[in-house]
């Protein structure tokens, strides 16, 4: 079953002739700055249209953008979350479950980057979309919230695309990954193959120290990443 299909997709100046069939539940888009990750995610969410080619995607796709503040429109976090969750009670329940009810009355624009990221992810999920994209999921997050977000993504049942250069995080939640450079896809494979591929080094990406150690010891990097972030190897 496919989740997203990109057929000869180009967007002038941004990505070139991308062909992808994305079928894993969580897929990580990796690449250096300017390689086209954000563009790919916006196309996957239907926020951008390709100049040529076609994108097949789930009917509704939630998006947590690279700049999470751009997704906010209300005076308070609870109002913003109510817009997507449908009711104030549901919005409160979501905040409480995340341990963030103390943010309810705050202006979303005064949140720290990490808090804004979490709220934008919760908002994107709260309207029950059929797919989800999260751009730079761990930017601004401390280790505790990186783990929290990994567990959240792992617990979802909808297909998710994440983009960024946090390779260890990606390895913990994604089954497959894509390496991009200058608007093209260099490699699309399972996470362990991607992590041990020389292409990663070629595009200037580096796994973190734990992943490097895992690779040196011949362990599966994704299993080690799952242990670190999720406390499980499953
Ligand atoms: N609105 C835009 N207009 C023109 N070019 C853009 C625009 N947004 C991004 N680009 C260019 O498209 C390329 C891919 O950008 P982007 O998808 O944001 O990359 P990444 O997320 O990997 O850093 C970059 O060269 C970038 O400068
Ligand atoms: Mg980007």
PDB file of C-alpha atoms and ligand atoms in Angstrom:
ATOM      1  CA  UNK A   1       0.000   0.000   0.000  1.00  0.00           C
ATOM      2  CA  UNK A   2       1.397   3.411  -0.907  1.00  0.00           C
ATOM      3  CA  UNK A   3       1.067   6.468   1.324  1.00  0.00           C
ATOM      4  CA  UNK A   4       2.495   9.056  -1.041  1.00  0.00           C
ATOM      5  CA  UNK A   5       3.552   8.818  -4.675  1.00  0.00           C
ATOM      6  CA  UNK A   6       5.678  11.427  -6.464  1.00  0.00           C
ATOM      7  CA  UNK A   7       5.721  10.995 -10.241  1.00  0.00           C
ATOM      8  CA  UNK A   8       8.305  13.051 -12.143  1.00  0.00           C
ATOM      9  CA  UNK A   9       7.729  15.900  -9.736  1.00  0.00           C
ATOM     10  CA  UNK A  10       9.567  19.172 -10.284  1.00  0.00           C
ATOM     11  CA  UNK A  11       9.149  22.599  -8.760  1.00  0.00           C
ATOM     12  CA  UNK A  12      11.253  25.137 -10.577  1.00  0.00           C
ATOM     13  CA  UNK A  13      14.353  26.122  -8.586  1.00  0.00           C
ATOM     14  CA  UNK A  14      13.528  23.803  -5.706  1.00  0.00           C
ATOM     15  CA  UNK A  15      13.227  20.126  -6.631  1.00  0.00           C
ATOM     16  CA  UNK A  16      13.888  18.224  -9.833  1.00  0.00           C
ATOM     17  CA  UNK A  17      12.291  15.118 -11.283  1.00  0.00           C
ATOM     18  CA  UNK A  18      11.478  13.375  -8.018  1.00  0.00           C
ATOM     19  CA  UNK A  19      10.068   9.842  -8.288  1.00  0.00           C
ATOM     20  CA  UNK A  20       9.100   8.217  -5.020  1.00  0.00           C
ATOM     21  CA  UNK A  21       6.672   5.660  -3.707  1.00  0.00           C
ATOM     22  CA  UNK A  22       6.441   6.069   0.028  1.00  0.00           C
ATOM     23  CA  UNK A  23       4.964   3.043   1.716  1.00  0.00           C
ATOM     24  CA  UNK A  24       6.539   2.809   5.184  1.00  0.00           C
ATOM     25  CA  UNK A  25       4.498   4.195   8.064  1.00  0.00           C
ATOM     26  CA  UNK A  26       7.158   6.687   9.096  1.00  0.00           C
ATOM     27  CA  UNK A  27       9.627   7.967   6.519  1.00  0.00           C
ATOM     28  CA  UNK A  28      12.474  10.386   7.230  1.00  0.00           C
ATOM     29  CA  UNK A  29      13.616  12.876   4.590  1.00  0.00           C
ATOM     30  CA  UNK A  30      17.275  13.644   5.240  1.00  0.00           C
ATOM     31  CA  UNK A  31      19.565  16.093   3.496  1.00  0.00           C
ATOM     32  CA  UNK A  32      21.718  19.166   3.966  1.00  0.00           C
ATOM     33  CA  UNK A  33      20.302  22.710   4.034  1.00  0.00           C
ATOM     34  CA  UNK A  34      18.641  23.695   0.801  1.00  0.00           C
ATOM     35  CA  UNK A  35      18.371  20.118  -0.489  1.00  0.00           C
ATOM     36  CA  UNK A  36      14.576  20.287  -0.911  1.00  0.00           C
ATOM     37  CA  UNK A  37      13.252  18.612   2.250  1.00  0.00           C
ATOM     38  CA  UNK A  38      10.783  21.360   3.164  1.00  0.00           C
ATOM     39  CA  UNK A  39       9.608  21.604  -0.440  1.00  0.00           C
ATOM     40  CA  UNK A  40       9.005  17.836  -0.541  1.00  0.00           C
ATOM     41  CA  UNK A  41       6.993  17.955   2.692  1.00  0.00           C
ATOM     42  CA  UNK A  42       4.908  20.936   1.524  1.00  0.00           C
ATOM     43  CA  UNK A  43       4.113  19.079  -1.704  1.00  0.00           C
ATOM     44  CA  UNK A  44       3.216  15.999   0.370  1.00  0.00           C
ATOM     45  CA  UNK A  45       0.846  18.116   2.459  1.00  0.00           C
ATOM     46  CA  UNK A  46      -0.707  19.800  -0.588  1.00  0.00           C
ATOM     47  CA  UNK A  47       0.604  23.211   0.522  1.00  0.00           C
ATOM     48  CA  UNK A  48       2.565  23.575  -2.713  1.00  0.00           C
ATOM     49  CA  UNK A  49       1.697  22.452  -6.228  1.00  0.00           C
ATOM     50  CA  UNK A  50       4.369  20.973  -8.475  1.00  0.00           C
ATOM     51  CA  UNK A  51       5.228  22.855 -11.679  1.00  0.00           C
ATOM     52  CA  UNK A  52       5.260  19.470 -13.401  1.00  0.00           C
ATOM     53  CA  UNK A  53       4.513  15.891 -12.469  1.00  0.00           C
ATOM     54  CA  UNK A  54       1.985  14.638  -9.964  1.00  0.00           C
ATOM     55  CA  UNK A  55       1.728  13.953  -6.253  1.00  0.00           C
ATOM     56  CA  UNK A  56      -0.694  11.363  -4.867  1.00  0.00           C
ATOM     57  CA  UNK A  57      -1.302  11.812  -1.173  1.00  0.00           C
ATOM     58  CA  UNK A  58      -3.702  10.882   1.628  1.00  0.00           C
ATOM     59  CA  UNK A  59      -6.983  12.789   1.481  1.00  0.00           C
ATOM     60  CA  UNK A  60      -6.154  15.009   4.466  1.00  0.00           C
ATOM     61  CA  UNK A  61      -2.630  15.761   5.659  1.00  0.00           C
ATOM     62  CA  UNK A  62      -1.766  17.612   8.876  1.00  0.00           C
ATOM     63  CA  UNK A  63       1.381  19.746   8.825  1.00  0.00           C
ATOM     64  CA  UNK A  64       3.757  21.005  11.464  1.00  0.00           C
ATOM     65  CA  UNK A  65       5.833  23.505   9.505  1.00  0.00           C
ATOM     66  CA  UNK A  66       9.542  24.242   9.810  1.00  0.00           C
ATOM     67  CA  UNK A  67       8.586  27.524  11.479  1.00  0.00           C
ATOM     68  CA  UNK A  68       5.842  26.374  13.879  1.00  0.00           C
ATOM     69  CA  UNK A  69       4.787  29.942  14.712  1.00  0.00           C
ATOM     70  CA  UNK A  70       3.457  30.344  11.144  1.00  0.00           C
ATOM     71  CA  UNK A  71       0.738  27.826  11.947  1.00  0.00           C
ATOM     72  CA  UNK A  72      -0.683  29.829  14.881  1.00  0.00           C
ATOM     73  CA  UNK A  73      -3.546  32.270  14.481  1.00  0.00           C
ATOM     74  CA  UNK A  74      -5.158  32.770  17.919  1.00  0.00           C
ATOM     75  CA  UNK A  75      -4.414  34.808  21.008  1.00  0.00           C
ATOM     76  CA  UNK A  76      -4.007  31.770  23.237  1.00  0.00           C
ATOM     77  CA  UNK A  77      -2.744  28.232  22.897  1.00  0.00           C
ATOM     78  CA  UNK A  78      -6.089  26.781  23.992  1.00  0.00           C
ATOM     79  CA  UNK A  79      -8.019  28.810  21.372  1.00  0.00           C
ATOM     80  CA  UNK A  80      -5.591  27.706  18.696  1.00  0.00           C
ATOM     81  CA  UNK A  81      -5.841  24.070  19.653  1.00  0.00           C
ATOM     82  CA  UNK A  82      -9.646  24.320  19.904  1.00  0.00           C
ATOM     83  CA  UNK A  83      -9.751  25.372  16.228  1.00  0.00           C
ATOM     84  CA  UNK A  84      -8.154  22.111  15.142  1.00  0.00           C
ATOM     85  CA  UNK A  85      -9.421  19.788  17.900  1.00  0.00           C
ATOM     86  CA  UNK A  86     -13.046  20.882  17.422  1.00  0.00           C
ATOM     87  CA  UNK A  87     -13.880  21.587  21.060  1.00  0.00           C
ATOM     88  CA  UNK A  88     -12.296  23.286  24.036  1.00  0.00           C
ATOM     89  CA  UNK A  89     -12.705  20.138  26.141  1.00  0.00           C
ATOM     90  CA  UNK A  90     -10.837  18.059  23.607  1.00  0.00           C
ATOM     91  CA  UNK A  91      -8.126  20.734  23.319  1.00  0.00           C
ATOM     92  CA  UNK A  92      -7.731  20.733  27.113  1.00  0.00           C
ATOM     93  CA  UNK A  93      -7.575  16.952  27.190  1.00  0.00           C
ATOM     94  CA  UNK A  94      -4.793  16.983  24.589  1.00  0.00           C
ATOM     95  CA  UNK A  95      -2.806  19.599  26.517  1.00  0.00           C
ATOM     96  CA  UNK A  96      -3.278  17.718  29.782  1.00  0.00           C
ATOM     97  CA  UNK A  97      -2.175  14.440  28.245  1.00  0.00           C
ATOM     98  CA  UNK A  98       1.000  16.152  27.024  1.00  0.00           C
ATOM     99  CA  UNK A  99       1.558  17.661  30.471  1.00  0.00           C
ATOM    100  CA  UNK A 100       1.273  21.140  28.966  1.00  0.00           C
ATOM    101  CA  UNK A 101      -1.953  22.536  30.453  1.00  0.00           C
ATOM    102  CA  UNK A 102       0.099  25.371  31.988  1.00  0.00           C
ATOM    103  CA  UNK A 103       0.509  26.729  28.438  1.00  0.00           C
ATOM    104  CA  UNK A 104      -3.253  26.954  27.777  1.00  0.00           C
ATOM    105  CA  UNK A 105      -3.607  30.690  28.430  1.00  0.00           C
ATOM    106  CA  UNK A 106      -0.317  31.719  26.846  1.00  0.00           C
ATOM    107  CA  UNK A 107      -0.005  33.513  23.534  1.00  0.00           C
ATOM    108  CA  UNK A 108       1.371  30.908  21.106  1.00  0.00           C
ATOM    109  CA  UNK A 109       3.736  33.564  19.792  1.00  0.00           C
ATOM    110  CA  UNK A 110       5.505  33.797  23.175  1.00  0.00           C
ATOM    111  CA  UNK A 111       6.219  30.073  23.378  1.00  0.00           C
ATOM    112  CA  UNK A 112       9.788  28.831  23.250  1.00  0.00           C
ATOM    113  CA  UNK A 113      10.753  27.110  19.999  1.00  0.00           C
ATOM    114  CA  UNK A 114      10.454  23.690  21.646  1.00  0.00           C
ATOM    115  CA  UNK A 115       7.035  24.452  23.157  1.00  0.00           C
ATOM    116  CA  UNK A 116       5.833  25.893  19.841  1.00  0.00           C
ATOM    117  CA  UNK A 117       7.010  22.754  18.047  1.00  0.00           C
ATOM    118  CA  UNK A 118       5.091  20.483  20.428  1.00  0.00           C
ATOM    119  CA  UNK A 119       1.903  22.560  20.232  1.00  0.00           C
ATOM    120  CA  UNK A 120       2.058  22.677  16.444  1.00  0.00           C
ATOM    121  CA  UNK A 121       2.476  18.888  16.265  1.00  0.00           C
ATOM    122  CA  UNK A 122      -0.435  18.370  18.668  1.00  0.00           C
ATOM    123  CA  UNK A 123      -2.580  20.760  16.621  1.00  0.00           C
ATOM    124  CA  UNK A 124      -1.665  19.011  13.366  1.00  0.00           C
ATOM    125  CA  UNK A 125      -2.696  15.640  14.814  1.00  0.00           C
ATOM    126  CA  UNK A 126      -5.787  16.868  16.655  1.00  0.00           C
ATOM    127  CA  UNK A 127      -8.077  17.159  13.621  1.00  0.00           C
ATOM    128  CA  UNK A 128      -7.519  13.471  12.816  1.00  0.00           C
ATOM    129  CA  UNK A 129      -5.870  13.792   9.413  1.00  0.00           C
ATOM    130  CA  UNK A 130      -5.079  10.728   7.328  1.00  0.00           C
ATOM    131  CA  UNK A 131      -1.423  11.661   7.016  1.00  0.00           C
ATOM    132  CA  UNK A 132       1.044  13.913   8.781  1.00  0.00           C
ATOM    133  CA  UNK A 133       4.198  15.838   7.881  1.00  0.00           C
ATOM    134  CA  UNK A 134       6.537  17.288  10.506  1.00  0.00           C
ATOM    135  CA  UNK A 135       9.359  19.532   9.315  1.00  0.00           C
ATOM    136  CA  UNK A 136      12.426  19.632  11.590  1.00  0.00           C
ATOM    137  CA  UNK A 137      10.577  17.818  14.398  1.00  0.00           C
ATOM    138  CA  UNK A 138      13.366  18.091  16.958  1.00  0.00           C
ATOM    139  CA  UNK A 139      14.566  21.654  16.388  1.00  0.00           C
ATOM    140  CA  UNK A 140      14.421  23.414  19.751  1.00  0.00           C
ATOM    141  CA  UNK A 141      13.516  20.254  21.671  1.00  0.00           C
ATOM    142  CA  UNK A 142      15.470  19.075  24.698  1.00  0.00           C
ATOM    143  CA  UNK A 143      16.247  15.379  25.075  1.00  0.00           C
ATOM    144  CA  UNK A 144      13.147  14.743  27.204  1.00  0.00           C
ATOM    145  CA  UNK A 145      10.848  16.163  24.557  1.00  0.00           C
ATOM    146  CA  UNK A 146      12.763  14.485  21.729  1.00  0.00           C
ATOM    147  CA  UNK A 147      11.926  11.199  23.453  1.00  0.00           C
ATOM    148  CA  UNK A 148       8.350  12.313  24.045  1.00  0.00           C
ATOM    149  CA  UNK A 149       7.895  13.206  20.378  1.00  0.00           C
ATOM    150  CA  UNK A 150       9.492   9.947  19.236  1.00  0.00           C
ATOM    151  CA  UNK A 151       7.001   8.030  21.376  1.00  0.00           C
ATOM    152  CA  UNK A 152       4.117  10.124  20.068  1.00  0.00           C
ATOM    153  CA  UNK A 153       5.070   9.554  16.409  1.00  0.00           C
ATOM    154  CA  UNK A 154       5.603   5.867  17.144  1.00  0.00           C
ATOM    155  CA  UNK A 155       2.130   5.567  18.668  1.00  0.00           C
ATOM    156  CA  UNK A 156       0.288   7.070  15.669  1.00  0.00           C
ATOM    157  CA  UNK A 157      -1.391   4.839  13.123  1.00  0.00           C
ATOM    158  CA  UNK A 158      -1.286   7.269  10.213  1.00  0.00           C
ATOM    159  CA  UNK A 159       1.600   7.652   7.754  1.00  0.00           C
ATOM    160  CA  UNK A 160       4.113  10.310   8.771  1.00  0.00           C
ATOM    161  CA  UNK A 161       6.856  12.125   6.882  1.00  0.00           C
ATOM    162  CA  UNK A 162       9.526  13.865   8.930  1.00  0.00           C
ATOM    163  CA  UNK A 163      12.358  16.002   7.561  1.00  0.00           C
ATOM    164  CA  UNK A 164      15.592  17.204   9.038  1.00  0.00           C
ATOM    165  CA  UNK A 165      19.142  16.282   9.876  1.00  0.00           C
ATOM    166  CA  UNK A 166      18.601  14.718  13.302  1.00  0.00           C
ATOM    167  CA  UNK A 167      19.645  11.297  12.087  1.00  0.00           C
ATOM    168  CA  UNK A 168      19.468   9.544  15.455  1.00  0.00           C
ATOM    169  CA  UNK A 169      15.897  10.705  16.003  1.00  0.00           C
ATOM    170  CA  UNK A 170      14.964   9.694  12.458  1.00  0.00           C
ATOM    171  CA  UNK A 171      16.463   6.236  13.013  1.00  0.00           C
ATOM    172  CA  UNK A 172      14.354   5.738  16.118  1.00  0.00           C
ATOM    173  CA  UNK A 173      10.970   6.408  14.505  1.00  0.00           C
ATOM    174  CA  UNK A 174      11.314   5.839  10.762  1.00  0.00           C
ATOM    175  CA  UNK A 175      11.395   2.532   8.934  1.00  0.00           C
ATOM    176  CA  UNK A 176      12.624   4.089   5.694  1.00  0.00           C
ATOM    177  CA  UNK A 177      14.576   7.210   4.832  1.00  0.00           C
ATOM    178  CA  UNK A 178      15.311   9.342   1.814  1.00  0.00           C
ATOM    179  CA  UNK A 179      18.530  11.248   1.227  1.00  0.00           C
ATOM    180  CA  UNK A 180      18.184  14.431  -0.810  1.00  0.00           C
ATOM    181  CA  UNK A 181      20.735  16.755  -2.324  1.00  0.00           C
ATOM    182  CA  UNK A 182      20.201  19.830  -4.496  1.00  0.00           C
ATOM    183  CA  UNK A 183      16.561  19.071  -5.126  1.00  0.00           C
ATOM    184  CA  UNK A 184      17.008  15.448  -6.118  1.00  0.00           C
ATOM    185  CA  UNK A 185      16.595  12.119  -4.332  1.00  0.00           C
ATOM    186  CA  UNK A 186      19.920  10.291  -4.048  1.00  0.00           C
ATOM    187  CA  UNK A 187      18.759   7.273  -2.077  1.00  0.00           C
ATOM    188  CA  UNK A 188      15.531   5.804  -0.675  1.00  0.00           C
ATOM    189  CA  UNK A 189      15.953   2.721   1.478  1.00  0.00           C
ATOM    190  CA  UNK A 190      15.401   1.224   4.894  1.00  0.00           C
ATOM    191  CA  UNK A 191      16.889   3.173   7.774  1.00  0.00           C
ATOM    192  CA  UNK A 192      19.727   0.748   8.563  1.00  0.00           C
ATOM    193  CA  UNK A 193      20.914   0.763   4.948  1.00  0.00           C
ATOM    194  CA  UNK A 194      20.719   4.570   4.869  1.00  0.00           C
ATOM    195  CA  UNK A 195      22.707   4.896   8.087  1.00  0.00           C
ATOM    196  CA  UNK A 196      25.512   2.707   6.865  1.00  0.00           C
ATOM    197  CA  UNK A 197      25.533   4.235   3.377  1.00  0.00           C
ATOM    198  CA  UNK A 198      28.490   6.312   2.224  1.00  0.00           C
ATOM    199  CA  UNK A 199      25.940   8.658   0.619  1.00  0.00           C
ATOM    200  CA  UNK A 200      25.214  10.094   4.058  1.00  0.00           C
ATOM    201  CA  UNK A 201      28.817  11.189   4.414  1.00  0.00           C
ATOM    202  CA  UNK A 202      28.891  12.402   0.811  1.00  0.00           C
ATOM    203  CA  UNK A 203      26.090  14.909   1.494  1.00  0.00           C
ATOM    204  CA  UNK A 204      27.758  16.041   4.726  1.00  0.00           C
ATOM    205  CA  UNK A 205      25.403  14.351   7.190  1.00  0.00           C
ATOM    206  CA  UNK A 206      26.707  12.606  10.269  1.00  0.00           C
ATOM    207  CA  UNK A 207      25.009  10.237  12.688  1.00  0.00           C
ATOM    208  CA  UNK A 208      25.356  11.118  16.380  1.00  0.00           C
ATOM    209  CA  UNK A 209      27.953   9.438  18.636  1.00  0.00           C
ATOM    210  CA  UNK A 210      25.652   6.603  19.734  1.00  0.00           C
ATOM    211  CA  UNK A 211      24.739   5.697  16.160  1.00  0.00           C
ATOM    212  CA  UNK A 212      28.402   5.806  15.173  1.00  0.00           C
ATOM    213  CA  UNK A 213      29.274   3.442  18.009  1.00  0.00           C
ATOM    214  CA  UNK A 214      26.411   1.127  17.007  1.00  0.00           C
ATOM    215  CA  UNK A 215      27.688   1.047  13.425  1.00  0.00           C
ATOM    216  CA  UNK A 216      31.245   0.356  14.584  1.00  0.00           C
ATOM    217  CA  UNK A 217      30.055  -2.542  16.718  1.00  0.00           C
ATOM    218  CA  UNK A 218      28.014  -3.934  13.838  1.00  0.00           C
ATOM    219  CA  UNK A 219      24.726  -3.379  15.687  1.00  0.00           C
ATOM    220  CA  UNK A 220      21.543  -2.333  13.925  1.00  0.00           C
ATOM    221  CA  UNK A 221      21.484   1.483  14.279  1.00  0.00           C
ATOM    222  CA  UNK A 222      17.685   1.612  14.204  1.00  0.00           C
ATOM    223  CA  UNK A 223      17.417  -0.907  17.058  1.00  0.00           C
ATOM    224  CA  UNK A 224      19.889   1.086  19.124  1.00  0.00           C
ATOM    225  CA  UNK A 225      18.058   4.339  18.304  1.00  0.00           C
ATOM    226  CA  UNK A 226      14.752   2.765  19.348  1.00  0.00           C
ATOM    227  CA  UNK A 227      16.309   1.687  22.651  1.00  0.00           C
ATOM    228  CA  UNK A 228      17.595   5.215  23.278  1.00  0.00           C
ATOM    229  CA  UNK A 229      14.439   7.111  22.282  1.00  0.00           C
ATOM    230  CA  UNK A 230      11.626   4.656  22.892  1.00  0.00           C
ATOM    231  CA  UNK A 231      13.068   2.223  25.411  1.00  0.00           C
ATOM    232  CA  UNK A 232      12.199  -0.660  23.077  1.00  0.00           C
ATOM    233  CA  UNK A 233      13.763  -2.540  20.211  1.00  0.00           C
ATOM    234  CA  UNK A 234      10.510  -3.508  18.524  1.00  0.00           C
TER     235      UNK A 234
HETATM  236  N1  LIG B   1       9.843  30.369  -1.893  1.00  0.00           N
HETATM  237  C1  LIG B   1      10.927  29.982  -2.560  1.00  0.00           C
HETATM  238  N2  LIG B   1      11.216  30.522  -3.762  1.00  0.00           N
HETATM  239  C2  LIG B   1      12.302  30.134  -4.467  1.00  0.00           C
HETATM  240  N3  LIG B   1      13.168  29.212  -4.049  1.00  0.00           N
HETATM  241  C3  LIG B   1      12.937  28.644  -2.858  1.00  0.00           C
HETATM  242  C4  LIG B   1      11.819  28.999  -2.050  1.00  0.00           C
HETATM  243  N4  LIG B   1      11.851  28.241  -0.930  1.00  0.00           N
HETATM  244  C5  LIG B   1      12.953  27.479  -1.031  1.00  0.00           C
HETATM  245  N5  LIG B   1      13.615  27.731  -2.181  1.00  0.00           N
HETATM  246  C6  LIG B   1      14.858  27.074  -2.628  1.00  0.00           C
HETATM  247  O1  LIG B   1      14.580  25.716  -2.903  1.00  0.00           O
HETATM  248  C7  LIG B   1      15.658  24.899  -2.479  1.00  0.00           C
HETATM  249  C8  LIG B   1      15.137  23.857  -1.503  1.00  0.00           C
HETATM  250  O2  LIG B   1      14.689  24.528  -0.323  1.00  0.00           O
HETATM  251  P1  LIG B   1      14.049  23.755   0.896  1.00  0.00           P
HETATM  252  O3  LIG B   1      13.031  22.826   0.393  1.00  0.00           O
HETATM  253  O4  LIG B   1      13.606  24.783   1.891  1.00  0.00           O
HETATM  254  O5  LIG B   1      15.302  22.941   1.458  1.00  0.00           O
HETATM  255  P2  LIG B   1      15.608  22.288   2.877  1.00  0.00           P
HETATM  256  O6  LIG B   1      14.313  22.185   3.624  1.00  0.00           O
HETATM  257  O7  LIG B   1      16.210  20.968   2.556  1.00  0.00           O
HETATM  258  O8  LIG B   1      16.589  23.177   3.570  1.00  0.00           O
HETATM  259  C9  LIG B   1      16.698  25.839  -1.865  1.00  0.00           C
HETATM  260  O9  LIG B   1      17.673  26.104  -2.843  1.00  0.00           O
HETATM  261  C10 LIG B   1      15.906  27.061  -1.543  1.00  0.00           C
HETATM  262  O10 LIG B   1      16.722  28.215  -1.560  1.00  0.00           O
HETATM  263 MG1  LIG B   2      13.754  22.879   5.475  1.00  0.00          MG
END
